[in-house]
Coordinates of C-alpha atoms and ligand atoms in Angstrom, one line a residue:
M1 CA 130.0 70.2 50.3
G2 CA 129.9 68.5 46.9
C3 CA 131.6 66.3 44.5
I4 CA 133.9 67.7 41.9
S5 CA 132.6 66.5 38.6
S6 CA 134.6 65.6 35.5
K7 CA 134.2 63.1 32.8
N8 CA 137.5 61.5 31.8
A9 CA 139.9 60.3 34.3
S10 CA 141.2 57.1 36.0
C11 CA 140.5 56.1 39.5
L12 CA 142.6 55.8 42.6
T13 CA 144.3 52.8 44.1
D14 CA 145.5 51.7 47.5
Q15 CA 145.3 53.9 50.5
G16 CA 148.6 55.4 51.4
A17 CA 150.2 54.5 48.2
S18 CA 150.7 57.1 45.6
P19 CA 147.5 57.2 43.5
V20 CA 149.3 58.4 40.5
H21 CA 149.4 55.8 37.7
H22 CA 152.9 55.8 36.5
R23 CA 153.9 54.5 33.2
E24 CA 156.9 52.2 33.1
N25 CA 160.2 54.0 33.4
S26 CA 158.7 57.3 33.9
P27 CA 161.5 59.8 33.2
E28 CA 162.5 62.5 35.6
P29 CA 161.0 65.9 34.5
D30 CA 163.4 67.8 32.4
F31 CA 163.3 71.5 33.5
S32 CA 165.6 72.8 30.9
S33 CA 163.2 71.8 28.1
L34 CA 160.1 73.3 29.7
N35 CA 160.2 76.5 27.8
Q36 CA 161.8 75.1 24.7
Q37 CA 159.7 72.1 24.1
H38 CA 157.6 73.7 21.3
R39 CA 160.2 75.7 19.6
V40 CA 161.1 73.8 16.4
F41 CA 163.8 75.5 14.6
V42 CA 163.9 75.1 10.8
D43 CA 167.1 76.5 9.5
H44 CA 166.3 77.6 5.9
S45 CA 169.9 78.4 5.1
L46 CA 170.6 74.7 5.3
G47 CA 169.0 73.8 2.0
A48 CA 170.8 76.5 0.1
S49 CA 174.2 75.4 1.2
H50 CA 176.7 74.4 -1.5
N51 CA 178.8 72.5 0.9
N52 CA 178.0 68.8 0.5
R53 CA 179.1 67.9 3.9
R54 CA 177.1 70.6 5.4
S55 CA 174.1 69.6 3.3
R56 CA 174.4 66.0 4.4
K57 CA 174.6 67.2 8.0
S58 CA 171.7 69.4 7.4
K59 CA 169.6 66.6 6.0
R60 CA 170.5 64.5 9.1
L61 CA 169.5 67.4 11.3
G62 CA 166.3 67.9 9.3
V63 CA 165.4 64.2 9.6
S64 CA 166.1 64.2 13.4
L65 CA 164.0 67.4 13.7
L66 CA 161.2 65.7 11.9
S67 CA 161.4 62.5 13.8
G68 CA 161.6 64.6 17.0
L69 CA 158.4 66.5 15.9
S70 CA 156.6 63.2 15.2
A71 CA 157.7 61.7 18.5
H72 CA 156.4 64.8 20.2
R73 CA 153.1 64.4 18.4
N74 CA 153.0 60.9 19.6
V75 CA 153.5 61.9 23.1
E76 CA 150.7 64.6 22.7
A77 CA 148.4 62.0 21.3
E78 CA 149.1 59.6 24.2
Q79 CA 148.5 62.4 26.7
A80 CA 145.3 63.3 25.0
A81 CA 144.2 59.7 25.1
A82 CA 145.1 59.5 28.8
G83 CA 142.6 62.3 29.3
W84 CA 144.8 65.3 29.9
P85 CA 143.5 68.6 28.6
S86 CA 145.2 69.9 25.5
W87 CA 145.9 73.4 27.0
L88 CA 148.1 71.6 29.5
F89 CA 150.1 69.1 27.5
S90 CA 150.5 71.4 24.5
V91 CA 152.3 73.9 26.7
A92 CA 154.0 71.8 29.3
S93 CA 153.8 68.1 28.5
E94 CA 156.5 67.3 31.0
V95 CA 154.2 68.1 33.8
V96 CA 152.0 65.1 33.0
E97 CA 154.7 62.8 31.5
G98 CA 154.0 59.3 32.7
W99 CA 150.9 60.2 34.7
V100 CA 147.2 60.0 34.0
P101 CA 144.7 62.4 35.4
L102 CA 142.8 61.5 38.6
K103 CA 139.1 61.3 38.5
A104 CA 137.3 64.2 40.1
E105 CA 134.5 61.8 41.1
A106 CA 137.1 60.0 43.2
F107 CA 137.0 62.7 45.8
Q108 CA 134.4 64.3 47.9
K109 CA 135.3 67.9 48.4
L110 CA 134.8 69.2 51.9
E111 CA 135.6 72.6 53.4
K112 CA 138.1 75.2 52.4
I113 CA 141.2 74.9 54.6
G114 CA 143.6 77.3 53.1
Q115 CA 143.5 80.4 51.0
G116 CA 146.8 81.4 49.4
T117 CA 147.5 84.0 46.8
Y118 CA 147.8 81.4 44.1
S119 CA 145.4 78.8 45.3
S120 CA 142.5 77.7 47.4
V121 CA 143.1 74.5 49.4
F122 CA 140.2 72.1 50.3
R123 CA 140.0 69.1 52.5
A124 CA 138.5 66.2 50.7
R125 CA 137.7 62.6 51.1
E126 CA 139.0 59.9 48.8
V127 CA 135.8 58.1 48.1
E128 CA 137.3 54.6 47.7
T129 CA 139.4 54.6 50.8
G130 CA 137.9 57.2 53.1
R131 CA 141.3 58.8 53.5
M132 CA 141.5 62.5 54.0
V133 CA 143.4 64.5 51.4
A134 CA 144.1 68.1 50.5
L135 CA 143.2 69.4 47.1
K136 CA 144.9 72.5 46.0
K137 CA 143.1 74.4 43.3
V138 CA 145.7 76.4 41.5
K139 CA 144.8 79.8 40.1
F140 CA 146.1 80.3 36.6
D141 CA 144.8 81.3 33.2
S142 CA 144.6 78.3 31.0
L143 CA 144.4 80.7 28.0
Q144 CA 147.8 82.1 28.7
P145 CA 150.8 79.8 28.0
E146 CA 153.0 81.8 30.4
S147 CA 150.5 81.3 33.2
I148 CA 150.3 77.6 32.5
R149 CA 154.1 77.4 32.5
F150 CA 154.3 78.9 35.9
M151 CA 151.8 76.6 37.3
A152 CA 153.7 73.8 35.6
R153 CA 156.9 74.8 37.3
E154 CA 155.5 74.2 40.7
I155 CA 154.3 70.7 39.6
L156 CA 157.7 69.8 38.0
I157 CA 159.5 70.8 41.1
L158 CA 157.2 68.9 43.3
R159 CA 157.7 65.8 41.1
K160 CA 161.4 66.2 41.4
L161 CA 161.3 66.1 45.2
N162 CA 160.8 62.9 47.2
H163 CA 161.4 63.1 50.9
P164 CA 159.4 62.5 54.1
N165 CA 159.7 66.2 55.0
I166 CA 158.5 67.6 51.7
M167 CA 154.8 67.6 50.7
K168 CA 154.5 64.9 48.1
L169 CA 152.4 65.6 45.1
E170 CA 150.3 62.5 44.7
G171 CA 148.4 63.3 41.6
I172 CA 146.6 65.9 39.5
V173 CA 142.9 66.0 39.3
T174 CA 141.6 67.3 35.9
S175 CA 140.0 66.1 32.7
R176 CA 140.1 66.7 29.0
A177 CA 137.1 69.0 29.2
S178 CA 138.3 70.9 32.3
R179 CA 140.2 74.2 32.4
S180 CA 141.3 74.0 36.0
I181 CA 143.5 71.6 37.9
Y182 CA 143.7 70.4 41.5
L183 CA 146.9 69.1 43.0
L184 CA 146.4 66.2 45.4
F185 CA 148.3 66.1 48.6
E186 CA 148.2 64.2 51.9
Y187 CA 146.0 66.1 54.3
M188 CA 148.0 67.9 57.1
E189 CA 146.1 69.0 60.1
H190 CA 148.2 72.1 60.9
D191 CA 150.5 74.7 59.6
L192 CA 153.1 76.3 61.9
S193 CA 151.5 79.6 61.5
G194 CA 148.3 78.5 63.0
L195 CA 150.0 76.5 65.7
S196 CA 152.4 79.3 66.8
S197 CA 149.7 81.9 66.8
N198 CA 147.7 79.9 69.3
P199 CA 148.4 81.4 72.7
D200 CA 147.6 78.1 74.4
I201 CA 150.4 76.2 72.6
R202 CA 153.9 76.5 73.9
F203 CA 156.6 74.4 72.4
T204 CA 159.3 72.9 74.6
E205 CA 162.9 73.2 73.5
S206 CA 163.1 69.5 72.4
Q207 CA 159.8 69.9 70.4
I208 CA 161.3 73.0 68.7
K209 CA 164.4 71.1 67.8
C210 CA 162.2 68.3 66.5
Y211 CA 160.4 70.6 64.1
M212 CA 163.6 72.5 63.2
Q213 CA 165.4 69.3 62.4
Q214 CA 162.6 68.1 60.1
L215 CA 162.4 71.4 58.4
L216 CA 166.2 71.4 57.8
W217 CA 166.1 67.7 56.5
G218 CA 163.4 68.7 54.0
L219 CA 165.4 71.8 52.9
E220 CA 168.6 69.9 52.7
H221 CA 166.9 67.5 50.3
C222 CA 165.6 70.4 48.2
H223 CA 169.1 71.9 48.0
M224 CA 170.6 68.6 47.0
Q225 CA 168.1 68.5 44.1
G226 CA 169.1 72.1 43.2
V227 CA 165.7 73.4 44.3
I228 CA 165.4 76.6 46.3
H229 CA 162.1 77.2 47.9
R230 CA 162.1 81.0 48.2
D231 CA 159.0 81.3 50.3
I232 CA 159.8 79.6 53.6
K233 CA 157.3 80.9 56.1
A234 CA 155.3 79.4 58.9
S235 CA 152.1 79.0 56.8
N236 CA 154.0 76.9 54.3
I237 CA 155.3 74.5 56.9
L238 CA 152.7 71.8 57.5
V239 CA 152.5 69.4 60.4
N240 CA 150.3 66.4 60.8
N241 CA 148.9 64.7 63.8
K242 CA 151.8 62.3 63.8
G243 CA 154.2 65.1 64.4
V244 CA 155.6 64.9 60.9
L245 CA 156.5 68.3 59.4
K246 CA 156.5 68.8 55.7
V247 CA 157.5 71.8 53.6
G248 CA 154.7 72.8 51.3
D249 CA 154.0 75.4 48.6
F250 CA 156.6 75.3 46.0
G251 CA 154.8 78.0 43.9
L252 CA 157.8 80.4 44.1
A253 CA 160.4 77.7 44.1
N254 CA 163.0 77.4 41.3
V255 CA 165.8 75.2 40.2
V256 CA 169.3 76.6 40.3
T257 CA 171.4 75.6 37.5
A258 CA 174.9 76.7 36.5
K259 CA 173.2 78.7 33.7
N260 CA 170.6 80.6 35.7
K261 CA 172.2 81.1 39.1
H262 CA 172.9 84.8 38.6
Q263 CA 169.6 85.5 36.9
L264 CA 167.0 84.6 39.5
T265 CA 164.8 87.4 40.6
S266 CA 164.9 89.0 44.0
R267 CA 161.2 89.6 43.8
V268 CA 160.2 86.5 45.7
V269 CA 159.6 85.7 49.4
T270 CA 156.6 86.9 51.2
L271 CA 157.5 90.0 53.2
W272 CA 155.8 90.5 56.5
G273 CA 152.2 90.1 55.7
L274 CA 149.5 90.9 53.2
L275 CA 149.1 94.4 54.4
A276 CA 152.7 95.1 53.8
M277 CA 152.5 93.4 50.4
E278 CA 149.7 95.7 49.4
C279 CA 151.4 98.8 50.7
Q280 CA 154.6 97.7 48.9
S281 CA 153.0 98.7 45.7
I282 CA 153.0 102.2 47.0
C283 CA 156.4 103.9 46.9
G284 CA 158.1 100.7 47.9
V285 CA 158.3 101.8 51.4
W286 CA 157.9 98.4 52.8
D287 CA 160.9 96.9 51.3
I288 CA 163.0 99.5 52.9
E289 CA 161.2 99.2 56.2
Q290 CA 161.7 95.6 56.3
L291 CA 165.3 96.0 55.5
H292 CA 165.6 98.5 58.3
K293 CA 164.1 95.9 60.7
I294 CA 166.5 93.3 59.5
Y295 CA 169.5 95.6 60.1
K296 CA 168.2 96.3 63.5
L297 CA 168.0 92.7 64.4
C298 CA 171.0 91.3 62.6
G299 CA 173.2 94.3 62.4
S300 CA 174.2 96.1 59.2
P301 CA 176.7 94.5 57.0
P302 CA 180.3 95.7 57.3
D303 CA 182.0 98.0 54.9
S304 CA 183.8 95.0 53.2
F305 CA 180.4 93.5 52.3
W306 CA 179.4 96.6 50.3
R307 CA 182.8 96.7 48.6
K308 CA 182.6 93.0 47.6
T309 CA 178.9 92.4 46.8
W310 CA 178.0 91.7 43.2
L311 CA 174.3 92.1 43.9
P312 CA 172.8 94.7 41.5
H313 CA 171.8 98.0 43.2
A314 CA 173.1 96.6 46.5
T315 CA 174.7 99.9 47.6
S316 CA 171.2 101.5 47.4
F317 CA 170.4 99.6 50.5
R318 CA 173.4 100.7 52.5
P319 CA 172.2 102.4 55.7
Q320 CA 173.7 105.7 56.7
H321 CA 175.0 104.5 60.0
T322 CA 176.0 101.2 61.4
Y323 CA 173.6 99.0 63.2
E324 CA 174.7 96.7 65.9
A325 CA 173.0 93.3 66.0
T326 CA 170.4 92.9 68.7
L327 CA 169.6 89.2 68.0
R328 CA 171.4 88.0 71.2
E329 CA 169.6 90.5 73.3
R330 CA 166.2 89.8 71.7
C331 CA 166.7 86.0 72.0
R332 CA 168.2 86.0 75.5
E333 CA 165.8 83.3 76.6
L334 CA 167.0 80.9 74.0
P335 CA 170.0 78.5 74.6
T336 CA 173.3 79.9 73.4
S337 CA 173.7 77.2 70.8
G338 CA 170.3 78.1 69.4
V339 CA 171.1 81.8 69.1
S340 CA 174.5 80.9 67.5
L341 CA 172.7 78.8 64.9
L342 CA 170.2 81.6 64.2
E343 CA 173.1 84.1 63.8
T344 CA 174.7 81.8 61.3
L345 CA 171.5 81.3 59.3
L346 CA 170.6 85.0 59.4
S347 CA 174.1 86.1 58.5
M348 CA 174.0 89.1 56.1
E349 CA 177.2 88.0 54.5
P350 CA 176.6 85.0 52.2
Y351 CA 179.9 83.3 52.8
K352 CA 179.2 83.3 56.6
R353 CA 175.7 82.1 56.2
G354 CA 175.0 78.5 57.2
T355 CA 173.3 75.9 55.0
A356 CA 170.6 73.4 55.9
S357 CA 173.3 70.7 56.1
S358 CA 175.6 72.7 58.3
A359 CA 172.7 73.7 60.6
L360 CA 171.9 70.0 61.1
N361 CA 175.4 69.4 62.2
S362 CA 175.5 72.3 64.6
E363 CA 176.0 72.2 68.3
Y364 CA 172.3 73.1 68.8
F365 CA 171.2 69.6 67.7
L366 CA 174.1 67.9 69.4
T367 CA 173.4 69.2 72.9
T368 CA 170.7 68.3 75.4
P369 CA 167.8 68.5 75.4
Y370 CA 167.8 66.6 72.1
A371 CA 165.1 66.8 69.6
C372 CA 162.1 64.7 70.7
D373 CA 160.6 61.9 68.6
P374 CA 157.9 63.3 66.2
S375 CA 155.4 60.7 67.5
S376 CA 155.7 62.1 71.0
L377 CA 154.5 65.5 69.9
P378 CA 151.0 66.4 71.3
K379 CA 148.0 66.2 69.1
Y380 CA 146.6 69.7 68.7
P381 CA 143.1 70.6 67.4
P382 CA 143.3 71.5 63.7
N383 CA 144.7 75.0 63.5
K384 CA 145.7 76.7 60.3
E385 CA 146.9 80.1 59.2
M386 CA 143.4 80.8 58.0
D387 CA 142.1 80.3 61.6
A388 CA 144.7 82.7 62.9
K389 CA 143.8 85.3 60.3
Y390 CA 140.2 84.9 61.2
R391 CA 141.0 85.6 64.8
D392 CA 143.1 88.5 63.8
D393 CA 140.3 90.0 61.8
M394 CA 137.9 89.7 64.5
C395 CA 140.2 91.2 67.0
R396 CA 140.8 94.1 64.7
K397 CA 137.1 94.6 64.2
R398 CA 136.6 94.5 67.9
A399 CA 139.4 96.9 68.6
N400 CA 138.1 99.3 66.0
L401 CA 134.6 99.2 67.4
K402 CA 135.9 99.9 70.9
L403 CA 137.8 102.8 69.6
R404 CA 134.8 104.2 67.9
D405 CA 132.7 103.8 70.9
S406 CA 135.2 105.6 73.0
G407 CA 135.2 108.4 70.4
V408 CA 138.8 108.1 69.6
G409 CA 137.9 108.0 65.9
R410 CA 140.5 106.8 63.5
K411 CA 143.3 106.7 66.0
H412 CA 145.1 103.3 66.2
K413 CA 146.0 101.3 69.1
R414 CA 148.2 98.2 69.4
P415 CA 147.2 95.3 71.7
N416 CA 149.5 94.8 74.5
S417 CA 150.4 91.3 73.5
Y418 CA 149.3 88.7 71.0
A419 CA 148.3 86.4 73.8
K420 CA 145.5 88.7 74.5
L421 CA 143.9 88.3 71.1
P422 CA 140.7 86.4 71.2
I423 CA 140.7 82.7 70.4
R424 CA 138.2 81.3 68.1
Q425 CA 135.4 80.7 70.5
D426 CA 135.3 84.4 71.4
T427 CA 134.9 85.4 67.9
F428 CA 131.5 83.8 67.6
E429 CA 130.2 86.6 69.8
D430 CA 131.3 88.9 67.0
K431 CA 129.2 87.3 64.3
N432 CA 126.6 90.1 64.3
M433 CA 129.2 92.7 64.3
R434 CA 128.9 95.5 61.8
N435 CA 131.0 94.8 58.7
D436 CA 133.3 97.7 58.4
A437 CA 134.5 98.1 54.8
S438 CA 137.7 99.7 56.0
I439 CA 138.7 96.6 57.9
T440 CA 139.8 94.4 55.1
S441 CA 143.4 93.6 55.4
T442 CA 144.5 90.4 57.1
T443 CA 147.6 90.0 59.1
H444 CA 149.8 87.1 59.8
G445 CA 149.6 85.9 63.4
N446 CA 153.3 86.0 63.9
Y447 CA 153.3 89.6 62.8
Y448 CA 152.3 90.8 66.2
K449 CA 154.6 88.6 68.0
F450 CA 157.8 89.5 66.3
S451 CA 157.6 92.7 64.3
D452 CA 155.3 94.2 66.8
P453 CA 153.5 96.7 64.6
P454 CA 150.2 98.2 65.5
V455 CA 146.7 96.9 64.9
T456 CA 145.7 98.3 61.5
T457 CA 142.2 99.7 61.1
G458 CA 142.3 101.0 57.5
P459 CA 144.2 100.8 54.3
A460 CA 146.8 103.1 55.6
G461 CA 147.0 101.7 59.1
G462 CA 150.5 100.4 58.8
F463 CA 151.8 103.9 58.9
V464 CA 150.8 104.5 62.4
W465 CA 153.8 102.4 63.2
A466 CA 155.9 104.7 61.2
V467 CA 154.6 107.6 63.2
K468 CA 155.2 105.8 66.4
R469 CA 158.8 105.2 65.4
R470 CA 159.5 108.8 65.2
K471 CA 160.1 108.7 68.9
H472 CA 163.0 106.3 68.5
P473 CA 166.3 108.0 67.8
D474 CA 167.8 104.9 66.3
N475 CA 165.5 104.9 63.4
I476 CA 167.4 107.5 61.5
S477 CA 168.0 107.2 57.8
T478 CA 167.2 109.3 54.8
L479 CA 164.7 108.6 52.3
T480 CA 163.6 110.3 49.2
Y481 CA 160.5 109.6 47.3
Y482 CA 158.4 111.1 44.6
Q483 CA 155.1 112.0 45.9
P484 CA 152.3 112.1 43.3
S485 CA 150.7 115.5 43.5
S486 CA 147.5 114.9 41.6
R487 CA 145.0 112.2 40.7
S488 CA 145.5 112.7 37.0
Q489 CA 149.2 112.2 37.3
L490 CA 148.7 109.0 39.1
S491 CA 146.1 107.8 36.7
E492 CA 148.7 107.3 34.1
T493 CA 150.3 104.7 36.2
S494 CA 147.1 103.2 37.6
V495 CA 147.2 100.1 35.5
A496 CA 150.8 99.5 36.6
F497 CA 149.8 100.0 40.1
A498 CA 146.9 97.7 39.8
K499 CA 148.9 95.0 38.2
N500 CA 151.6 95.5 40.7
A501 CA 149.2 95.3 43.6
F502 CA 147.7 92.2 42.2
G503 CA 151.1 90.7 41.7
L504 CA 152.1 91.3 45.3
N505 CA 149.8 89.0 47.2
S506 CA 146.9 91.3 47.3
N507 CA 144.3 88.9 48.4
L508 CA 141.9 91.7 49.0
H509 CA 141.9 92.7 45.4
N510 CA 142.3 89.3 44.0
D511 CA 139.2 88.2 45.8
S512 CA 137.1 90.9 44.3
V513 CA 138.3 90.1 40.8
W514 CA 137.4 86.5 41.2
E515 CA 134.0 87.5 42.3
V516 CA 133.5 89.6 39.3
Q517 CA 134.3 86.6 37.2
G518 CA 131.9 84.5 39.0
D519 CA 134.4 82.0 40.2
N520 CA 132.9 79.5 42.5
D521 CA 135.3 77.3 44.3
D522 CA 132.8 74.6 44.6
Q523 CA 132.8 74.0 40.9
I524 CA 135.5 73.3 38.4
V525 CA 135.9 76.7 36.9
D526 CA 136.6 76.9 33.2
D527 CA 138.2 80.3 33.0
V528 CA 139.8 82.7 35.3
P529 CA 140.4 86.4 35.0
S530 CA 143.7 87.1 33.4
E531 CA 144.5 90.3 35.3
G532 CA 145.4 88.6 38.5
K533 CA 147.1 85.9 36.5
L534 CA 149.1 88.3 34.5
S535 CA 150.6 89.8 37.5
R536 CA 151.1 86.4 38.9
I537 CA 153.1 85.5 35.9
G538 CA 155.3 88.5 36.3
E539 CA 155.9 87.7 39.9
R540 CA 156.5 84.0 39.5
Q541 CA 158.4 84.4 36.4
G542 CA 160.9 86.5 38.1
S543 CA 160.6 89.3 35.6
L544 CA 158.1 92.0 36.1
N545 CA 157.0 92.3 32.5
G546 CA 153.5 91.4 33.6
C547 CA 153.5 94.2 36.2
G548 CA 154.6 97.1 34.0
L549 CA 157.0 98.3 36.6
D550 CA 160.7 98.0 36.7
F551 CA 161.7 97.4 40.2
S552 CA 165.3 97.3 39.4
Q553 CA 165.1 101.0 38.9
R554 CA 163.5 101.6 42.2
Y555 CA 166.4 102.1 44.4
K556 CA 168.9 103.8 42.2
D557 CA 170.3 106.3 44.6
S558 CA 171.9 105.7 47.9
P559 CA 171.6 105.5 50.9
V560 CA 168.2 104.0 51.7
K561 CA 166.5 106.1 49.1
I562 CA 163.5 105.4 47.1
N563 CA 163.5 106.7 43.6
L564 CA 160.2 105.9 41.9
E565 CA 160.6 107.0 38.4
H566 CA 157.1 106.0 37.4
L567 CA 155.8 108.7 39.7
Q568 CA 157.0 111.7 37.8
S569 CA 155.8 114.3 40.1
G570 CA 156.9 116.4 43.1
K571 CA 160.1 115.2 44.7
Q572 CA 160.1 115.2 48.4
S573 CA 163.0 114.4 50.6
I574 CA 162.7 113.4 54.2
S575 CA 165.7 113.3 56.5
G576 CA 165.4 111.7 59.9
P577 CA 163.5 108.7 61.0
L578 CA 162.3 106.4 58.2
I579 CA 158.8 107.8 58.2
F580 CA 156.2 109.5 56.1
K581 CA 153.7 112.0 57.2
S582 CA 150.8 109.8 57.9
S583 CA 148.2 112.2 56.6
K584 CA 149.9 112.4 53.2
I585 CA 150.4 108.6 53.1
D586 CA 146.7 108.2 54.0
E587 CA 145.9 110.3 51.0
I588 CA 148.3 108.5 48.7
L589 CA 147.1 105.1 49.7
Q590 CA 143.5 106.0 49.3
R591 CA 144.1 107.5 45.9
N592 CA 146.1 104.5 44.8
E593 CA 143.4 102.2 46.0
S594 CA 140.8 104.0 44.0
N595 CA 143.1 104.0 41.0
I596 CA 143.6 100.3 41.3
R597 CA 139.9 99.7 41.5
Q598 CA 139.3 101.9 38.4
A599 CA 142.0 100.0 36.5
V600 CA 140.5 96.7 37.3
R601 CA 137.0 97.8 36.4
K602 CA 138.4 99.2 33.1
F603 CA 140.2 96.0 32.5
H604 CA 137.1 93.9 33.0
F605 CA 135.0 96.2 30.9
Q606 CA 137.5 96.0 28.0
R607 CA 137.9 92.3 28.5
G608 CA 134.1 91.9 28.4
K609 CA 133.9 93.9 25.2
K610 CA 136.6 91.7 23.6
I611 CA 134.7 88.6 24.5
L612 CA 131.6 90.0 23.0
I613 CA 133.4 91.0 19.8
T614 CA 134.9 87.5 19.5
Q615 CA 131.5 85.9 20.0
E616 CA 130.1 88.1 17.3
Ligands
ATP701 N1 148.4 69.3 52.2 C1 147.8 70.2 53.0 N2 147.0 69.8 54.0 C2 146.4 70.7 54.8 N3 146.4 72.1 54.6 C3 147.1 72.5 53.5 C4 147.9 71.6 52.7 N4 148.5 72.3 51.8 C5 148.2 73.7 52.0 N5 147.4 73.8 53.1 C6 146.8 75.0 53.7 O1 146.5 75.9 52.6 C7 147.3 77.1 52.9 C8 147.7 77.7 51.5 O2 148.4 76.7 50.8 P1 149.6 77.1 49.8 O3 150.6 77.8 50.7 O4 150.2 75.9 49.2 O5 149.0 78.1 48.8 P2 149.5 79.4 48.1 O6 148.4 79.9 47.2 O7 150.8 79.0 47.4 O8 149.8 80.4 49.3 P3 150.8 81.6 49.4 O9 149.9 82.8 49.3 O10 151.4 81.4 50.8 O11 151.8 81.5 48.3 C9 148.5 76.7 53.7 O12 149.0 77.8 54.5 C10 147.9 75.6 54.6 O13 147.2 76.2 55.7

């Protein structure tokens, strides 16, 4: 527990009111100018022109460029005077336009309540009012303009949104001397991931409708502002003790404009858990697996879809046989109107897919039982995704120990139901449990409930599921992949693998990198390693330049084939169920992991050398 310290900042005002100090007529952030702000074009051909009219025009243009430049300098001077760090306003001055930084001393930082890929979230007390708040420390590299721009995008989008069901950005804590920033939000006691993974909590139909309605109201607002969230998942849906739901984490959000609507990346949205995201860096199996699951739930798109689609590489994802939707069967306990709504929202064909607005007008919300009032929702003890993960980890450790004790070795076993997972009290018994290095991946609570994969006990654990699936005749598809045959061949791509792995929500690896750099979340950290940030840039940016891999090349051939051109070694085709031989996969995963580690070590070693040289 400790106070964040910084020197230059203003202090907070009334409780409940936005603590941000707005200047008069604070303009709306202009997204289009974010990347162009500092590009001042001087057209040298203008002065050489013999055309008088053109020359006069050029002079006018020159004058306006100069006055634009000086206006810009004024803005920067103002922002510096307000106490903003220069690395921030010189790259993305729109972010702080009309605001002044909040004093770090104005908050007492309490415990960590959330750990995302791009941030750590802390509960804090506003010293003046005693109000609880959440401070999100965003990970980025203040030495890298691209990294700053991506962090800035989240802020700009948050500033653009103003709705009771959207997390409101109340201010930014930083200072002229600081190299990190904290985003200030209202404190929310729960996230839906934590709540729904608690076996003791069962929502009634009207409570579900209440949450759904609030979620859709929030999303409708985003869409009306041209904002698409692109990472809607239970842990990003926050709920407070008054029953109010707010959509959070706009780190992957973007603004759709007429210009960019066909250019946005498909490399967003969290797949089905961190483990999957880590494994995704290896042969891309998990994308395909997830798609396979989706087909099995929602049915595969009809022939007309594949003929009409303009999505690049779409036909690569075409399954070899038709899947009938099983959604109705799987959701037979839900009311018909609810399943119909789900069907519309999950429709594979975009023109059939419902919008947030159409969902709000659907029969589901117009029939009894109606959505309850948020204030009537029960008050639950604080429960976050982090708590659920902690329970999962403990459960896996326990399962692993049991298996060892029974001499089963590395065989994997799936718990019968998530409800049987230990709740937090139980886990205290496990405090003295041996810390098994192989049990490192964390899994989302809902993962067990819905996707029903096995407990994983090692880096390759996910493939047990693939092995299990061999028994099911409906999992048939063909997949081709290039299997690396030797360590040396893989090492050529190790950096790419490392970057890719970091870019794909690999908390496990991110954490170790941060430790290497001596990052301490209790202090304002001045620098952060750029490796993780680089990949983050790639991922958030929507291009994969930072990762060194071109995913657009990944699924060149059809149907459901993986063609990894960066693994230029032995081609292997598998026909039949969508599986790999687990032993081979184990090997590949282990090799990849060690390559990733090597690449990271090498990177830090080289970076350290560079720093030394610079200092000399
Ligand atoms: N305002 C808040 N109040 C309380 N808890 C919060 C708040 N904002 C975030 N959290 C907690 O912190 C977690 C991580 O926050 P967030 O999703 O914003 O970070 P992230 O780094 O973008 O995560 P991700 O890896 O999902 O992209 C959330 O799942 C939630 O449990």
